[in-house]
Short mmCIF file of C-alpha atoms in Angstrom, two decimals:
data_model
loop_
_atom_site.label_atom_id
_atom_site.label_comp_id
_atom_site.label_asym_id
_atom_site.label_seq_id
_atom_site.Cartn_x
_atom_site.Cartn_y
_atom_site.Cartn_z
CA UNK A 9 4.56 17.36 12.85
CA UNK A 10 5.02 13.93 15.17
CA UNK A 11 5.48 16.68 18.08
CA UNK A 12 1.81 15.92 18.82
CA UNK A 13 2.48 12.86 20.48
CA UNK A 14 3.40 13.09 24.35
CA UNK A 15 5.95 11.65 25.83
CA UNK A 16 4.65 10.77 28.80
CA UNK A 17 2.77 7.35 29.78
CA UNK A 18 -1.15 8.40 29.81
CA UNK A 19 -3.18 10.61 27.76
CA UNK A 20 -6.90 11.89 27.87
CA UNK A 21 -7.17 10.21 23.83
CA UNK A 22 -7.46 6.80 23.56
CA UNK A 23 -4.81 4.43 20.93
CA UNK A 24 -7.25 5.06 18.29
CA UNK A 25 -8.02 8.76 19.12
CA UNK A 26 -4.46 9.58 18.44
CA UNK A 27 -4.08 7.78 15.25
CA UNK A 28 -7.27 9.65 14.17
CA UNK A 29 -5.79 12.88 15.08
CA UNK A 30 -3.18 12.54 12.13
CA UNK A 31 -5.95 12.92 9.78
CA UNK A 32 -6.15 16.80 9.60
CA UNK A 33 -10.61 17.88 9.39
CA UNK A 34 -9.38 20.34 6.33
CA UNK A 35 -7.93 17.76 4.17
CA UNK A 36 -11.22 15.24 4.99
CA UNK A 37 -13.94 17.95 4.97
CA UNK A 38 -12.54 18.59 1.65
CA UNK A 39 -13.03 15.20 0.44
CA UNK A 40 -16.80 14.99 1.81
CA UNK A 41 -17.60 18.35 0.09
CA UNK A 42 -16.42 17.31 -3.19
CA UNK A 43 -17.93 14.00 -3.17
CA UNK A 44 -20.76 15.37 -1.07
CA UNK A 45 -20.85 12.28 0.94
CA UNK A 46 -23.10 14.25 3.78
CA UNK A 47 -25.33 14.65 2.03
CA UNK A 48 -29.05 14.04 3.21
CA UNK A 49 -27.40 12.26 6.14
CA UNK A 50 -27.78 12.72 9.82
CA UNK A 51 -26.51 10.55 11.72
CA UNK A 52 -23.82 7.97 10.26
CA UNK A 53 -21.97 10.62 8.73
CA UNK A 54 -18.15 10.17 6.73
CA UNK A 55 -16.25 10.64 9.54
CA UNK A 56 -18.32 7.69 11.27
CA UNK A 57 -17.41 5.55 8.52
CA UNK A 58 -14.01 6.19 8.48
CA UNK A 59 -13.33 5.71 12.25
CA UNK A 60 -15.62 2.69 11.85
CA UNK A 61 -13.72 0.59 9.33
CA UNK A 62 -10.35 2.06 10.72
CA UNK A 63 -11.15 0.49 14.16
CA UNK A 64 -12.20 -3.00 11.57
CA UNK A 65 -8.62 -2.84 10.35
CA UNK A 66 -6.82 -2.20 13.25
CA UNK A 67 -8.53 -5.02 15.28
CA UNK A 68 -8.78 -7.36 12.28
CA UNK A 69 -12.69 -7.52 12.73
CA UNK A 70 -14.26 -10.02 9.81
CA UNK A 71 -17.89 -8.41 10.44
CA UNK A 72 -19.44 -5.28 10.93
CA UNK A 73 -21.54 -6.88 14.27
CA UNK A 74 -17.74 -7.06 15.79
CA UNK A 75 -16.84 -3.94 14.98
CA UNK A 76 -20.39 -2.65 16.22
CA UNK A 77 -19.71 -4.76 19.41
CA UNK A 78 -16.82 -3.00 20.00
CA UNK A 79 -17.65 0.91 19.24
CA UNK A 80 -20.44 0.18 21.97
CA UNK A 81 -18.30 -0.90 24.43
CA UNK A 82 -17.78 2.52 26.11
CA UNK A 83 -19.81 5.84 26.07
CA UNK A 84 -16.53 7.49 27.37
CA UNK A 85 -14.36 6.13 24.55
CA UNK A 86 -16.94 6.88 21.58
CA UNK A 87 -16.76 10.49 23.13
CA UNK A 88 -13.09 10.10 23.06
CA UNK A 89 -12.92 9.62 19.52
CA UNK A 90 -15.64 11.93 18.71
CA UNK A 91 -18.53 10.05 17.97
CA UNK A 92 -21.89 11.11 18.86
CA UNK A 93 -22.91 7.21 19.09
CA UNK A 94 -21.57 4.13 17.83
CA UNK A 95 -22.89 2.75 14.63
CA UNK A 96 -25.43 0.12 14.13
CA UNK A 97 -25.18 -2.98 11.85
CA UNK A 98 -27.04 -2.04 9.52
CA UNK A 99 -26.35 1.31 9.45
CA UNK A 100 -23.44 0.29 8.47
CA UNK A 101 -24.13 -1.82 5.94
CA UNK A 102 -25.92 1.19 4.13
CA UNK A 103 -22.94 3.03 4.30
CA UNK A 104 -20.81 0.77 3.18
CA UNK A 105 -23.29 -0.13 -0.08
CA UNK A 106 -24.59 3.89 -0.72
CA UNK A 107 -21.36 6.40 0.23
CA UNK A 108 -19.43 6.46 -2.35
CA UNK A 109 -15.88 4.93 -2.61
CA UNK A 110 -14.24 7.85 -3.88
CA UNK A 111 -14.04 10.02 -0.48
CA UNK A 112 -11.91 7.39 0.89
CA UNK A 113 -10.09 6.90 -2.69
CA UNK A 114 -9.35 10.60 -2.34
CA UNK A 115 -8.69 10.67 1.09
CA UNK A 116 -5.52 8.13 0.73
CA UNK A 117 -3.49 10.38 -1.89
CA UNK A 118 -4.38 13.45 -0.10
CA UNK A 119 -2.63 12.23 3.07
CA UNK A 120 -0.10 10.63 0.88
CA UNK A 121 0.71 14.07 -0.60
CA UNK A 122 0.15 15.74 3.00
CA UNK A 123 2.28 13.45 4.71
CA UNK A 124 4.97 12.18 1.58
CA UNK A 125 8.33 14.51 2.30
CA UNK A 126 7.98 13.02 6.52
CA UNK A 127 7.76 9.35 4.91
CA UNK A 128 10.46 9.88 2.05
CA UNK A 129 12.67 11.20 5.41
CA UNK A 130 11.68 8.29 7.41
CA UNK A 131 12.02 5.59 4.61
CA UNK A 132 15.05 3.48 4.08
CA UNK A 133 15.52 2.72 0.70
CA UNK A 134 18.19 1.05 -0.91
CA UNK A 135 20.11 4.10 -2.99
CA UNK A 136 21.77 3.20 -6.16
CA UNK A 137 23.88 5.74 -6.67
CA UNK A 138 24.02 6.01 -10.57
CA UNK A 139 20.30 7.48 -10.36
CA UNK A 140 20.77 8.86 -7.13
CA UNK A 141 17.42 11.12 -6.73
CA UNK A 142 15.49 10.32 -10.15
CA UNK A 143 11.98 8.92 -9.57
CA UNK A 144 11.61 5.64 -9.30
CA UNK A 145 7.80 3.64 -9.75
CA UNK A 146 7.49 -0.04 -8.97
CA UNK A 147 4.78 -1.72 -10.48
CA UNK A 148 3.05 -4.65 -9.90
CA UNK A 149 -0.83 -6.20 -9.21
CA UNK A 150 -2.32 -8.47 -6.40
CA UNK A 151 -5.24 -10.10 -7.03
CA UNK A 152 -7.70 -10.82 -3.91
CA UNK A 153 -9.75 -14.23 -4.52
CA UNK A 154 -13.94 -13.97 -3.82
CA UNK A 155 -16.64 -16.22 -3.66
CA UNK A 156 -18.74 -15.66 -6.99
CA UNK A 157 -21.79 -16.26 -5.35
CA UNK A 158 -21.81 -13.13 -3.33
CA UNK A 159 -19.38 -11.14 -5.39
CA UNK A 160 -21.27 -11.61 -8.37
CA UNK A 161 -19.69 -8.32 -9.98
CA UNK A 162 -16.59 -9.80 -9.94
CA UNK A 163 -16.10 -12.48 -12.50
CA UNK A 164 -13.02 -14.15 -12.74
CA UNK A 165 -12.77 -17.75 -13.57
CA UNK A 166 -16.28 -19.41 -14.15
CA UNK A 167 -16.46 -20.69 -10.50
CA UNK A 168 -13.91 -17.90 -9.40
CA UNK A 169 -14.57 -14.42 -8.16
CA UNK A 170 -11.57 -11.90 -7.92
CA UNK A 171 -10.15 -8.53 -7.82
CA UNK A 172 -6.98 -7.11 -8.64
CA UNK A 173 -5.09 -4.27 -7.11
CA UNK A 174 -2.78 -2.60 -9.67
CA UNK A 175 -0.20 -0.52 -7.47
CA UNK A 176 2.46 1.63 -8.37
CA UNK A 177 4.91 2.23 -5.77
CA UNK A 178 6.45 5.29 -5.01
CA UNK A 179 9.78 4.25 -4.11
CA UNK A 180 11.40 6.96 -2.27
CA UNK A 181 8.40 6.99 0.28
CA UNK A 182 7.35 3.38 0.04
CA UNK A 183 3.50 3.83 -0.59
CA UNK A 184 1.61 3.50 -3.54
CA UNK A 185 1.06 6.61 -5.48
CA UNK A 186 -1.25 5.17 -7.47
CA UNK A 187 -3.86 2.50 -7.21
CA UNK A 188 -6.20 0.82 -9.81
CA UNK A 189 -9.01 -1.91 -8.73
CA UNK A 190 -10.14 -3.70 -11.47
CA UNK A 191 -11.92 -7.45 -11.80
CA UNK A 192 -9.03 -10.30 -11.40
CA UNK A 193 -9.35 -10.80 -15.02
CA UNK A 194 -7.56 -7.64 -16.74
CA UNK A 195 -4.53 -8.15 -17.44
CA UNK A 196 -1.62 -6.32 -15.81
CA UNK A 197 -0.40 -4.43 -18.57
CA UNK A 198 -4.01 -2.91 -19.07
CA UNK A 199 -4.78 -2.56 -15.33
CA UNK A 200 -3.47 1.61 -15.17
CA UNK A 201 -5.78 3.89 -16.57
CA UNK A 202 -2.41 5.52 -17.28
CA UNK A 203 0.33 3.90 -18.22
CA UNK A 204 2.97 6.79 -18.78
CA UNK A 205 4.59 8.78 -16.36
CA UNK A 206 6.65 11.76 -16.32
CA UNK A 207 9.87 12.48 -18.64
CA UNK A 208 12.96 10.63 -16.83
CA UNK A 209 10.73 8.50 -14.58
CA UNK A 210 12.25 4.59 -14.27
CA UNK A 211 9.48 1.90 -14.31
CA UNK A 212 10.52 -0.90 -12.92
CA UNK A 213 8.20 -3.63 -13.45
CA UNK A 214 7.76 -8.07 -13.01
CA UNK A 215 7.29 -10.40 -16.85
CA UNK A 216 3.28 -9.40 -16.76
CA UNK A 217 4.03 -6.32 -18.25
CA UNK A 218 6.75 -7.51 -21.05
CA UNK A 219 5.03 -5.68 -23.92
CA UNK A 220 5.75 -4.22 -27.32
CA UNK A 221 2.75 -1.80 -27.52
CA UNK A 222 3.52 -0.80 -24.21
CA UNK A 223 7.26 -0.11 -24.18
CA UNK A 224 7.04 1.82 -27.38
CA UNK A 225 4.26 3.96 -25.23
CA UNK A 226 7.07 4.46 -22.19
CA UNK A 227 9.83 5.14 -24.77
CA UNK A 228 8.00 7.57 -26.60
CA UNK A 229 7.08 9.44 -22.97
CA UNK A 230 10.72 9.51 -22.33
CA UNK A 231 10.36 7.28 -19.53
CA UNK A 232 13.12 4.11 -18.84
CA UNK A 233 11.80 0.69 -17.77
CA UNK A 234 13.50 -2.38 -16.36
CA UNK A 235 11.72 -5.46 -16.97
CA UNK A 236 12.05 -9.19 -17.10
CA UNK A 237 12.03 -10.98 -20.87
CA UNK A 238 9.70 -13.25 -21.71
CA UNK A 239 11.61 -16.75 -22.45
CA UNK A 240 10.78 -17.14 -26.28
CA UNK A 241 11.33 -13.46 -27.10
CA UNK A 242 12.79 -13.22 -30.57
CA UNK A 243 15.91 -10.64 -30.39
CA UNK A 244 19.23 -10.08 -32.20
CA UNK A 245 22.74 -8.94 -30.31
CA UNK A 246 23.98 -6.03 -32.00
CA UNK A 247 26.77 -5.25 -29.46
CA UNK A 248 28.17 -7.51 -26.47
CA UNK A 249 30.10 -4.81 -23.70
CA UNK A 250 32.76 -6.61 -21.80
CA UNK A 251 32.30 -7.20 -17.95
CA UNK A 252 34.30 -5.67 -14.95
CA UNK A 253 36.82 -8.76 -13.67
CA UNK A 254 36.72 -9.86 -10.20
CA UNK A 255 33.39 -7.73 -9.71
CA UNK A 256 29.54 -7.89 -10.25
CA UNK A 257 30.12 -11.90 -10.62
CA UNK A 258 26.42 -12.20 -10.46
CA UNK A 259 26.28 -10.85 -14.31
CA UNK A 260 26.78 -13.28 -16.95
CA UNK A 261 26.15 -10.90 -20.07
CA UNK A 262 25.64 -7.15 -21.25
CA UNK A 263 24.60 -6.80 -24.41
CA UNK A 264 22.64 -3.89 -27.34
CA UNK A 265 20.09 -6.03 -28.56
CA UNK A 266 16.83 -5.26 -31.16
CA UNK A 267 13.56 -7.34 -31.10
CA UNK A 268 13.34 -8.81 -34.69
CA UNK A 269 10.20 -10.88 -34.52
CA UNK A 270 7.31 -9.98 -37.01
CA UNK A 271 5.35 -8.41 -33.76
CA UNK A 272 8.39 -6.37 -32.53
CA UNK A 273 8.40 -5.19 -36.42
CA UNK A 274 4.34 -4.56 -36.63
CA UNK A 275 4.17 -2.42 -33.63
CA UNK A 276 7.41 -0.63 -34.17
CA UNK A 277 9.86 -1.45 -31.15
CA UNK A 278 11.84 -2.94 -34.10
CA UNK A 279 12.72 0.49 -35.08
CA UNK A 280 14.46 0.83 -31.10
CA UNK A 281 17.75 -0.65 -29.76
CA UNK A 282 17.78 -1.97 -26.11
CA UNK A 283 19.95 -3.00 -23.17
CA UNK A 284 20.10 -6.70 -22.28
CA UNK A 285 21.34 -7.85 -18.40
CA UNK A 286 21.72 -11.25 -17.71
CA UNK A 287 21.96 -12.11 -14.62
CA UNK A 288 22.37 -15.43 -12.14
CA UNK A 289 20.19 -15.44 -8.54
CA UNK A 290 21.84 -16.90 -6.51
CA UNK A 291 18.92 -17.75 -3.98
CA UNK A 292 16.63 -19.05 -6.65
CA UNK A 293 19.55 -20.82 -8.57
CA UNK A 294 18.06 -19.18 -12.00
CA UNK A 295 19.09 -17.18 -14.52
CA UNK A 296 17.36 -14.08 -15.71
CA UNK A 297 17.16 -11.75 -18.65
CA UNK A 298 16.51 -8.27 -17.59
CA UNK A 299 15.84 -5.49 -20.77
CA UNK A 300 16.15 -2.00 -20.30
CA UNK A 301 15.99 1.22 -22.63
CA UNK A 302 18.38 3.01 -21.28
CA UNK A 303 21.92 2.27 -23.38
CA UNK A 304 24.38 4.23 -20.59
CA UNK A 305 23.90 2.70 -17.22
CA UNK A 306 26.45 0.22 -15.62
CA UNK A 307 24.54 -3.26 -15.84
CA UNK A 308 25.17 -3.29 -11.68
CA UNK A 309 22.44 -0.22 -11.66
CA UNK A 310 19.91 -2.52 -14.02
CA UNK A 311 20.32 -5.67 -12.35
CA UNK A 312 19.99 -3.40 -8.66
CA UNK A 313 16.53 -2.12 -9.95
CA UNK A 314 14.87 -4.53 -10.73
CA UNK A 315 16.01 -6.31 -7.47
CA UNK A 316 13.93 -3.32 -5.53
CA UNK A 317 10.94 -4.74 -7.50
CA UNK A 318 10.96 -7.10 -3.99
CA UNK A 319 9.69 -3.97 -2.43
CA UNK A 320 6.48 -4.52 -3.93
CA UNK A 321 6.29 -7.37 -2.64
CA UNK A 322 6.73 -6.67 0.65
CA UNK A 323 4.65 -4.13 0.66
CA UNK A 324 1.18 -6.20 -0.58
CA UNK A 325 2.28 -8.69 2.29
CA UNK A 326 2.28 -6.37 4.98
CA UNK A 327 -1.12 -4.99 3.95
CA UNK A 328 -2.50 -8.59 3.23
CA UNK A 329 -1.21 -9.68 6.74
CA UNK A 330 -1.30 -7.04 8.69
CA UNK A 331 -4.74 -5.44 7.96
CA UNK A 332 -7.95 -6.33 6.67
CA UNK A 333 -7.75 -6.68 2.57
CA UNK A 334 -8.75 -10.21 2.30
CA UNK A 335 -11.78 -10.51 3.72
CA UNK A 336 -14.88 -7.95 3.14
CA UNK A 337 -17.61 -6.65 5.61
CA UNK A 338 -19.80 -5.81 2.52
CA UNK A 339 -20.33 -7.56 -0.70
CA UNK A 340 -20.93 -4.61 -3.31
CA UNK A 341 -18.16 -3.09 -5.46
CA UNK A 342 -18.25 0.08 -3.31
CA UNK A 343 -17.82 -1.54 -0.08
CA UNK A 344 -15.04 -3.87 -1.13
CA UNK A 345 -13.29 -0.70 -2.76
CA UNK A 346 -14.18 1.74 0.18
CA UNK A 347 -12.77 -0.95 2.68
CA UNK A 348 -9.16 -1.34 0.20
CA UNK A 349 -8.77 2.37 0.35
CA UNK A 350 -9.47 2.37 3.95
CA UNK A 351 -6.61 0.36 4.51
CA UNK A 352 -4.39 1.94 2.56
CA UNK A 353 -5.33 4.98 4.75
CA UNK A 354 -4.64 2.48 7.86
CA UNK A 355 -1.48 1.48 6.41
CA UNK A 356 0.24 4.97 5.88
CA UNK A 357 -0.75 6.32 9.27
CA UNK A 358 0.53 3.04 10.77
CA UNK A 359 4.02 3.73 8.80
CA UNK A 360 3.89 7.11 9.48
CA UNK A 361 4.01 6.56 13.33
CA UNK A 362 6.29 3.45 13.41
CA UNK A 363 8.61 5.73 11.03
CA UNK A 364 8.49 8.56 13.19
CA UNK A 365 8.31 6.94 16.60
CA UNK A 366 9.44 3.70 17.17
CA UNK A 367 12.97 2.11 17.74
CA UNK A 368 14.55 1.75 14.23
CA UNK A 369 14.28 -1.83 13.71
CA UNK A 370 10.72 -2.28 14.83
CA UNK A 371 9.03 -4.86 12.20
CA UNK A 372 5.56 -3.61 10.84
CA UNK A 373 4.00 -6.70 12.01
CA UNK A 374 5.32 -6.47 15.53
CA UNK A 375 4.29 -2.58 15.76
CA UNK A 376 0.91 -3.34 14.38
CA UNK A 377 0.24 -6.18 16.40
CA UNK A 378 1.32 -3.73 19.73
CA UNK A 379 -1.45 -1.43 18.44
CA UNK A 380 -4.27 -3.89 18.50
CA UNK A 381 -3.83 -4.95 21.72
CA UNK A 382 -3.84 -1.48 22.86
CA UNK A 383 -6.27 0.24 20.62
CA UNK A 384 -8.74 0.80 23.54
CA UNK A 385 -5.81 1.86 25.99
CA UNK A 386 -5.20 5.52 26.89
CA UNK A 387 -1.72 5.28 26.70
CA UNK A 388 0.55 7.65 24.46
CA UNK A 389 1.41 6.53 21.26
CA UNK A 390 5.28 6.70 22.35
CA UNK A 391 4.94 4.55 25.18
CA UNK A 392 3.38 1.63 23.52
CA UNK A 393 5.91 2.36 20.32
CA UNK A 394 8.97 1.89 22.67
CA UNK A 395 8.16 1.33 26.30
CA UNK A 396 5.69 -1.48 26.36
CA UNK A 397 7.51 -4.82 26.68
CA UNK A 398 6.50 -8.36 27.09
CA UNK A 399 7.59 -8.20 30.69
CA UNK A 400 5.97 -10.14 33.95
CA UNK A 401 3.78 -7.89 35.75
CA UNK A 402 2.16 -8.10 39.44
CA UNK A 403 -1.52 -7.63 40.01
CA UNK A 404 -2.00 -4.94 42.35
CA UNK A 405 -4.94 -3.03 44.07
CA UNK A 406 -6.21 -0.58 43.41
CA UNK A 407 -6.71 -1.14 39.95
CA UNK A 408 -5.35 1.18 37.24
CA UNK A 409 -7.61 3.46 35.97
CA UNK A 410 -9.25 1.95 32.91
CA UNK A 411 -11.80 2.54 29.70
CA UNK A 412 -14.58 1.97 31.52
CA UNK A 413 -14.24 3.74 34.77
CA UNK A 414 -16.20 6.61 34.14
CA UNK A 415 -19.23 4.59 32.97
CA UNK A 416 -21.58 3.29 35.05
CA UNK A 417 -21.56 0.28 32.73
CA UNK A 418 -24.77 -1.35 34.40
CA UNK A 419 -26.78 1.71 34.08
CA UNK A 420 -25.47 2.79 30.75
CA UNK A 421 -28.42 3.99 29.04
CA UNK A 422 -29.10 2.19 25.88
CA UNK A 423 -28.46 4.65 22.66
CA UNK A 424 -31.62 4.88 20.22
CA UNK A 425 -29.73 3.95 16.91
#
């Protein structure tokens, strides 16, 4: 419930304090007991690796000295956020290389299933009404270029290093539902362990994933893609519908076609008949072929869906530019994939307050860039969602009460780490 947020100007938690307190202790406690991440550990514990690389991709930091630098800025703050003591570099580093990935890989879709029915409410989607409430993934990859020579697990090209992030999007709450990290060199249509869904659920999907093995797979789980053809695809037009006048100008044909080529034949799609949109962008002056297996749909609903596959899009640039995904504070396959899940974890409580709290057209960027330069500040979430403004202030004295007030910074004893 957002009611936890105040609506006044100051608050005894810091920025980062009250971001924290969306995750709730049952749901992570879980996690570390399951993964038994504790384990044998006394001091850097989960929960000091999760605040730690939370407060990396809030501030952007590129190295785990800056994010060391600036846990140990304040004895108040650390208390504030409920840390015993702030973390070490190479603490850290162990952390990153020996907990395992998969508390923060479990973490993610636990809050996303915690937190999904607040973000469907809060998430403006683009309804088309035809398939008004059916579930709707959209798929896609991103692939995250590394230097070979200190990513050596992750073999690309032969001078290349890379990983790829195979996403499904969940489209009524805009967050991926599922997530698959694999070495840049798989190929999308392999990269989900799973690549069927639940009966009636619409895949929509870009050209990487145009094939035969793998539609037959979606038809037989009674699910309905919408993907792009690949330009030399071998077909035959077995019915041409006639289009609406003075409507939907932006479709040029609607046809019941059947792959004939010996492939389509050898893997069996052959045996299926299929829907056939073509449609004219305007903005990219280019025709494209979009193929469907659903038969009944107006082609306006086809062509609409895979338009949303934009979404995707949008979505793997506001994580790429927003928070830290492209560069890593530890070289090992567990730290790169502990730090992508702990952005993902960044990402949805970042949407779930702008959602929730600020003015309806704020722009991620904007709202994320507000919470950086405040992440220190103990001012309520609300204020800094719709209150601060780049306004011209007066110095005055006194000063404000700030961080560091209630340290004696020169005689702040030094923490054994």
């Amino acid at each position: 419930n957002m009611s936890l947020f105040r609506r006044s100007k100051n608050t005894n938690k810091p920025i980062l304090g009250q971001i924290l307190s969306l995750i709730p202790a049952h749901i992570l406690n879980f996690q570390i007991q399951k993964h038994k991440t504790d384990k044998g550990c006394s001091k850097y514990k989960t929960y000091d690796q999760l605040v730690a690389l939370i407060f990396g991709q809030l501030n952007k930091c590129d190295t785990l000295s800056t994010i060391s630098c600036g846990l140990s800025l304040s004895s108040t703050f650390l208390n504030d956020i409920k840390l015993k003591q702030s973390p070490s570099k190479s603490t850290m580093s162990d952390g990153n290389k020996n907990r395992s990935y998969k508390v923060f890989e479990g973490l993610y879709f636990s809050l996303f299933s915690y937190y999904k029915s607040i973000l469907k409410a809060h998430h403006k989607t683009y309804i088309i009404e035809e398939i008004k409430n059916q579930t709707i993934k959209l798929i896609d990859s991103t692939t995250i270029s590394l230097c070979l020579e200190m990513f050596d697990w992750a073999k690309f090209r032969t001078a290349k290093g890379g990983i790829k992030i195979h996403t499904s999007l969940d489209d009524s709450s805009g967050l991926p539902d599922v997530i698959n990290i694999t070495e840049a060199k798989t190929h999308d249509n392999k990269g989900m362990e799973n690549n069927v869904f639940e009966k009636g659920t619409i895949i929509v999907e870009d050209r990487g994933y145009f094939d035969f093995s793998l539609m037959l797979k979606r038809v037989k789980a009674e699910n309905i893609f919408v993907t792009r053809i690949k330009d030399n695809t071998v077909y035959q037009s077995i019915k041409e519908f006639d289009l609406p006048e003075n409507q939907d100008l932006d479709i040029l044909k609607d046809e019941i076609i059947q792959f004939n080529s010996p492939k389509a034949k050898e893997t069996g799609i052959f045996e299926h008949q299929l829907r056939l949109v073509t449609v004219y962008k305007e903005d990219e002056n280019k025709v494209i072929q979009i193929i469907c297996n659903n038969l009944d749909w107006k082609a306006r609903t086809i062509a609409d869906l895979y338009k949303k596959r934009w979404d995707i899009e949008l979505f793997f640039k506001a994580i790429k530019q927003n928070l830290q995904i492209k560069s890593f504070v530890g070289t090992s396959e567990n730290a790169v994939k502990s730090q992508i899940f702990i952005s993902l974890i960044s990402f949805l409580l970042l949407e779930l307050i702008r959602r929730t709290n600020c003015d309806k057209n704020t722009a991620f960027s904007c709202f994320c860039e507000k919470i950086r330069v405040c992440i220190l500040q103990y001012l309520t979430i609300e204020y800094v969602c719709n209150e601060l403004k780049p306004i011209v202030k007066k110095a005055e004295k006194p000063p404000e009460k700030n961080i560091f007030s209630t340290d004696n910074f020169i005689n702040q004893t030094k923490l054994s780490i």
